[in-house]
């Protein structure tokens, strides 16, 4: 489903991704962990082309872009539609209700009719447990509820790949569980997911694989049981010791 080759990303003189190679099969849930500043968010943003890689190639669901050449906007749009992102700070439109937030993408990006978009948004919001909050504005919802709207909004774009960038980091501890449960349910549907998170229990319970990144590189990649009990690399061990 995802194939990344030799991916580099620079911000001016700062090289944030230093040659990432990664393949992810359809239906896998890959959790990315690593210290702050190691490039986890940048990797996710490159997959959705919110950041344009400096070099390398990305292929998602058969759509490939080689960033060593100039990239036509049309190709960027095509690959971007393969994935949808859930952000740490939800990024909902404050002046729109939950329903309108979820309808917006299908109407603008996919040119769906208002009625079709409404039906779909209602169905998705019900699926994330917000069927009774369709007409609430973001400020009337808890952080956990806002993030569930964020997940419904991403799903409305019918992506092949769901990208989660620390989706529970901004939440009060008692609201984390409801968002992780929605993500867990989603993982069970067979959609491919890439999740940057510090929730090691989620990683342990749900991930097919865990990737440890440090300083712009993938240091180690393994199944969660292996990563958490028997990490191979010293840097991974140090990181896990610090957070556990
Ligand atoms: P992580 O998600 O692992 O914490 P990030 O991908 O957010 O790491 O950031 C990696 C590095 O890239 C950091 O040093 C950060 O300051 C830098 N960085 C991220 N985005 C930008 C940007 N738009 N401009 C300049 N530097 C950036």
mmCIF file of C-alpha atoms in Angstrom, residues 2-182:
data_model
loop_
_atom_site.group_PDB
_atom_site.id
_atom_site.type_symbol
_atom_site.label_atom_id
_atom_site.label_comp_id
_atom_site.label_asym_id
_atom_site.label_seq_id
_atom_site.Cartn_x
_atom_site.Cartn_y
_atom_site.Cartn_z
ATOM 1 C CA UNK A 2 2.859 2.380 0.877
ATOM 2 C CA UNK A 3 6.373 2.332 -0.499
ATOM 3 C CA UNK A 4 8.901 4.992 0.444
ATOM 4 C CA UNK A 5 12.356 5.060 -1.098
ATOM 5 C CA UNK A 6 15.283 7.258 -0.134
ATOM 6 C CA UNK A 7 13.065 9.977 1.286
ATOM 7 C CA UNK A 8 14.839 13.171 2.316
ATOM 8 C CA UNK A 9 13.384 16.379 3.658
ATOM 9 C CA UNK A 10 15.325 19.559 4.329
ATOM 10 C CA UNK A 11 14.168 22.802 5.885
ATOM 11 C CA UNK A 12 16.925 25.134 4.716
ATOM 12 C CA UNK A 13 20.160 23.757 6.154
ATOM 13 C CA UNK A 14 18.369 21.391 8.497
ATOM 14 C CA UNK A 15 18.032 17.866 7.164
ATOM 15 C CA UNK A 16 15.066 16.398 9.000
ATOM 16 C CA UNK A 17 14.578 13.154 7.064
ATOM 17 C CA UNK A 18 17.819 11.497 6.058
ATOM 18 C CA UNK A 19 16.877 8.701 3.718
ATOM 19 C CA UNK A 20 13.757 6.850 4.813
ATOM 20 C CA UNK A 21 12.967 3.498 3.192
ATOM 21 C CA UNK A 22 9.723 1.898 4.237
ATOM 22 C CA UNK A 23 7.111 -0.480 2.896
ATOM 23 C CA UNK A 24 3.745 -0.945 4.529
ATOM 24 C CA UNK A 25 1.301 -3.619 3.412
ATOM 25 C CA UNK A 26 -2.402 -3.024 3.092
ATOM 26 C CA UNK A 27 -4.323 -3.275 6.364
ATOM 27 C CA UNK A 28 -1.306 -2.847 8.606
ATOM 28 C CA UNK A 29 -1.267 -0.524 11.575
ATOM 29 C CA UNK A 30 2.201 0.964 11.898
ATOM 30 C CA UNK A 31 3.027 2.985 14.986
ATOM 31 C CA UNK A 32 5.926 5.427 14.750
ATOM 32 C CA UNK A 33 7.744 6.296 17.974
ATOM 33 C CA UNK A 34 10.860 8.286 18.715
ATOM 34 C CA UNK A 35 12.185 11.334 20.524
ATOM 35 C CA UNK A 36 10.832 14.805 19.884
ATOM 36 C CA UNK A 37 12.395 16.290 16.761
ATOM 37 C CA UNK A 38 13.302 12.932 15.217
ATOM 38 C CA UNK A 39 11.144 13.645 12.128
ATOM 39 C CA UNK A 40 8.002 11.602 12.859
ATOM 40 C CA UNK A 41 5.532 14.381 12.034
ATOM 41 C CA UNK A 42 7.528 15.405 8.986
ATOM 42 C CA UNK A 43 7.377 11.839 7.687
ATOM 43 C CA UNK A 44 3.572 11.794 8.044
ATOM 44 C CA UNK A 45 3.262 15.217 6.439
ATOM 45 C CA UNK A 46 5.407 14.062 3.509
ATOM 46 C CA UNK A 47 3.066 11.093 2.985
ATOM 47 C CA UNK A 48 0.158 13.523 2.616
ATOM 48 C CA UNK A 49 2.384 15.999 0.717
ATOM 49 C CA UNK A 50 1.667 18.685 3.283
ATOM 50 C CA UNK A 51 5.443 18.939 3.089
ATOM 51 C CA UNK A 52 7.127 18.430 -0.267
ATOM 52 C CA UNK A 53 10.033 15.989 0.107
ATOM 53 C CA UNK A 54 13.448 17.195 -1.036
ATOM 54 C CA UNK A 55 14.353 13.858 -2.640
ATOM 55 C CA UNK A 56 13.201 10.271 -2.908
ATOM 56 C CA UNK A 57 9.944 8.693 -3.955
ATOM 57 C CA UNK A 58 6.618 7.856 -2.395
ATOM 58 C CA UNK A 59 4.137 5.369 -3.705
ATOM 59 C CA UNK A 60 0.667 4.941 -2.224
ATOM 60 C CA UNK A 61 -1.837 2.475 -3.635
ATOM 61 C CA UNK A 62 -0.027 2.392 -6.971
ATOM 62 C CA UNK A 63 0.295 6.166 -7.319
ATOM 63 C CA UNK A 64 3.985 7.068 -7.384
ATOM 64 C CA UNK A 65 5.825 10.380 -7.196
ATOM 65 C CA UNK A 66 9.561 10.772 -7.691
ATOM 66 C CA UNK A 67 10.582 13.981 -5.948
ATOM 67 C CA UNK A 68 13.940 14.229 -7.704
ATOM 68 C CA UNK A 69 12.006 15.641 -10.687
ATOM 69 C CA UNK A 70 9.564 18.539 -10.854
ATOM 70 C CA UNK A 71 6.189 17.202 -9.767
ATOM 71 C CA UNK A 72 3.025 18.225 -11.644
ATOM 72 C CA UNK A 73 0.274 19.497 -9.308
ATOM 73 C CA UNK A 74 -2.147 16.970 -10.776
ATOM 74 C CA UNK A 75 0.024 14.109 -9.534
ATOM 75 C CA UNK A 76 0.309 15.682 -6.105
ATOM 76 C CA UNK A 77 -3.492 15.919 -5.921
ATOM 77 C CA UNK A 78 -3.871 12.276 -6.917
ATOM 78 C CA UNK A 79 -1.474 10.916 -4.305
ATOM 79 C CA UNK A 80 -2.771 13.288 -1.647
ATOM 80 C CA UNK A 81 -6.240 11.798 -2.029
ATOM 81 C CA UNK A 82 -4.913 8.385 -1.107
ATOM 82 C CA UNK A 83 -4.438 9.421 2.520
ATOM 83 C CA UNK A 84 -6.124 11.588 5.135
ATOM 84 C CA UNK A 85 -4.626 13.086 8.229
ATOM 85 C CA UNK A 86 -5.815 13.393 11.808
ATOM 86 C CA UNK A 87 -4.009 16.229 13.585
ATOM 87 C CA UNK A 88 -2.939 16.694 17.172
ATOM 88 C CA UNK A 89 -5.008 19.870 17.516
ATOM 89 C CA UNK A 90 -8.016 18.577 15.518
ATOM 90 C CA UNK A 91 -7.953 21.593 13.135
ATOM 91 C CA UNK A 92 -11.755 21.706 12.852
ATOM 92 C CA UNK A 93 -13.427 24.732 11.301
ATOM 93 C CA UNK A 94 -14.705 26.619 14.377
ATOM 94 C CA UNK A 95 -17.628 28.262 12.568
ATOM 95 C CA UNK A 96 -19.015 24.963 11.284
ATOM 96 C CA UNK A 97 -20.963 22.266 13.113
ATOM 97 C CA UNK A 98 -19.622 18.724 13.460
ATOM 98 C CA UNK A 99 -21.787 17.692 10.512
ATOM 99 C CA UNK A 100 -20.616 20.585 8.327
ATOM 100 C CA UNK A 101 -16.987 19.892 9.209
ATOM 101 C CA UNK A 102 -17.340 16.308 7.989
ATOM 102 C CA UNK A 103 -19.400 17.256 4.881
ATOM 103 C CA UNK A 104 -16.884 19.834 3.696
ATOM 104 C CA UNK A 105 -14.244 17.462 2.263
ATOM 105 C CA UNK A 106 -16.596 15.280 0.208
ATOM 106 C CA UNK A 107 -18.336 18.368 -1.206
ATOM 107 C CA UNK A 108 -15.163 20.301 -2.064
ATOM 108 C CA UNK A 109 -12.653 17.573 -2.872
ATOM 109 C CA UNK A 110 -14.936 14.893 -4.265
ATOM 110 C CA UNK A 111 -17.672 17.206 -5.561
ATOM 111 C CA UNK A 112 -20.359 15.136 -3.884
ATOM 112 C CA UNK A 113 -23.867 16.556 -3.641
ATOM 113 C CA UNK A 114 -24.885 18.151 -0.372
ATOM 114 C CA UNK A 115 -27.374 15.359 0.301
ATOM 115 C CA UNK A 116 -24.850 12.609 -0.348
ATOM 116 C CA UNK A 117 -22.267 14.381 1.809
ATOM 117 C CA UNK A 118 -24.804 14.819 4.605
ATOM 118 C CA UNK A 119 -25.766 11.150 4.579
ATOM 119 C CA UNK A 120 -22.173 10.041 4.643
ATOM 120 C CA UNK A 121 -21.187 12.510 7.381
ATOM 121 C CA UNK A 122 -24.142 11.446 9.533
ATOM 122 C CA UNK A 123 -23.162 7.815 9.131
ATOM 123 C CA UNK A 124 -19.506 8.485 10.027
ATOM 124 C CA UNK A 125 -20.298 10.676 13.017
ATOM 125 C CA UNK A 126 -22.648 7.976 14.282
ATOM 126 C CA UNK A 127 -19.861 5.431 13.843
ATOM 127 C CA UNK A 128 -17.515 7.473 16.071
ATOM 128 C CA UNK A 129 -20.266 7.786 18.693
ATOM 129 C CA UNK A 130 -21.401 11.335 17.900
ATOM 130 C CA UNK A 131 -24.747 10.691 16.255
ATOM 131 C CA UNK A 132 -26.380 12.932 18.862
ATOM 132 C CA UNK A 133 -23.921 15.820 18.368
ATOM 133 C CA UNK A 134 -24.280 16.488 14.638
ATOM 134 C CA UNK A 135 -25.274 20.125 15.067
ATOM 135 C CA UNK A 136 -22.805 21.005 17.798
ATOM 136 C CA UNK A 137 -20.024 23.481 17.101
ATOM 137 C CA UNK A 138 -16.448 22.515 18.047
ATOM 138 C CA UNK A 139 -16.467 24.805 21.109
ATOM 139 C CA UNK A 140 -19.493 22.910 22.421
ATOM 140 C CA UNK A 141 -17.630 19.594 22.264
ATOM 141 C CA UNK A 142 -14.966 18.104 24.538
ATOM 142 C CA UNK A 143 -11.472 17.566 23.158
ATOM 143 C CA UNK A 144 -12.143 13.847 22.778
ATOM 144 C CA UNK A 145 -15.351 14.538 20.876
ATOM 145 C CA UNK A 146 -13.605 17.105 18.662
ATOM 146 C CA UNK A 147 -10.925 14.590 17.825
ATOM 147 C CA UNK A 148 -13.566 11.994 16.958
ATOM 148 C CA UNK A 149 -15.059 14.579 14.561
ATOM 149 C CA UNK A 150 -11.507 14.919 13.193
ATOM 150 C CA UNK A 151 -11.375 11.175 12.573
ATOM 151 C CA UNK A 152 -14.824 11.169 10.919
ATOM 152 C CA UNK A 153 -13.757 14.086 8.735
ATOM 153 C CA UNK A 154 -10.654 12.218 7.581
ATOM 154 C CA UNK A 155 -12.668 9.055 6.896
ATOM 155 C CA UNK A 156 -15.171 11.036 4.818
ATOM 156 C CA UNK A 157 -12.463 11.453 2.190
ATOM 157 C CA UNK A 158 -12.470 7.660 1.721
ATOM 158 C CA UNK A 159 -8.704 7.376 2.035
ATOM 159 C CA UNK A 160 -6.722 4.205 1.550
ATOM 160 C CA UNK A 161 -4.406 5.271 4.346
ATOM 161 C CA UNK A 162 -5.206 7.058 7.611
ATOM 162 C CA UNK A 163 -2.387 9.151 9.081
ATOM 163 C CA UNK A 164 -2.575 10.059 12.779
ATOM 164 C CA UNK A 165 -0.230 12.699 14.156
ATOM 165 C CA UNK A 166 -0.219 12.381 17.949
ATOM 166 C CA UNK A 167 -4.029 12.319 17.977
ATOM 167 C CA UNK A 168 -4.352 12.109 21.760
ATOM 168 C CA UNK A 169 -1.452 14.319 22.901
ATOM 169 C CA UNK A 170 -3.595 17.429 23.389
ATOM 170 C CA UNK A 171 -6.295 15.625 25.363
ATOM 171 C CA UNK A 172 -6.935 15.474 29.072
ATOM 172 C CA UNK A 173 -6.020 11.973 30.266
ATOM 173 C CA UNK A 174 -9.616 10.895 30.861
ATOM 174 C CA UNK A 175 -10.507 11.636 27.218
ATOM 175 C CA UNK A 176 -7.678 9.675 25.632
ATOM 176 C CA UNK A 177 -9.418 6.295 25.902
ATOM 177 C CA UNK A 178 -12.462 7.200 23.803
ATOM 178 C CA UNK A 179 -10.266 8.352 20.913
ATOM 179 C CA UNK A 180 -7.999 5.299 21.115
ATOM 180 C CA UNK A 181 -11.093 3.070 21.117
ATOM 181 C CA UNK A 182 -12.316 4.657 17.868
#
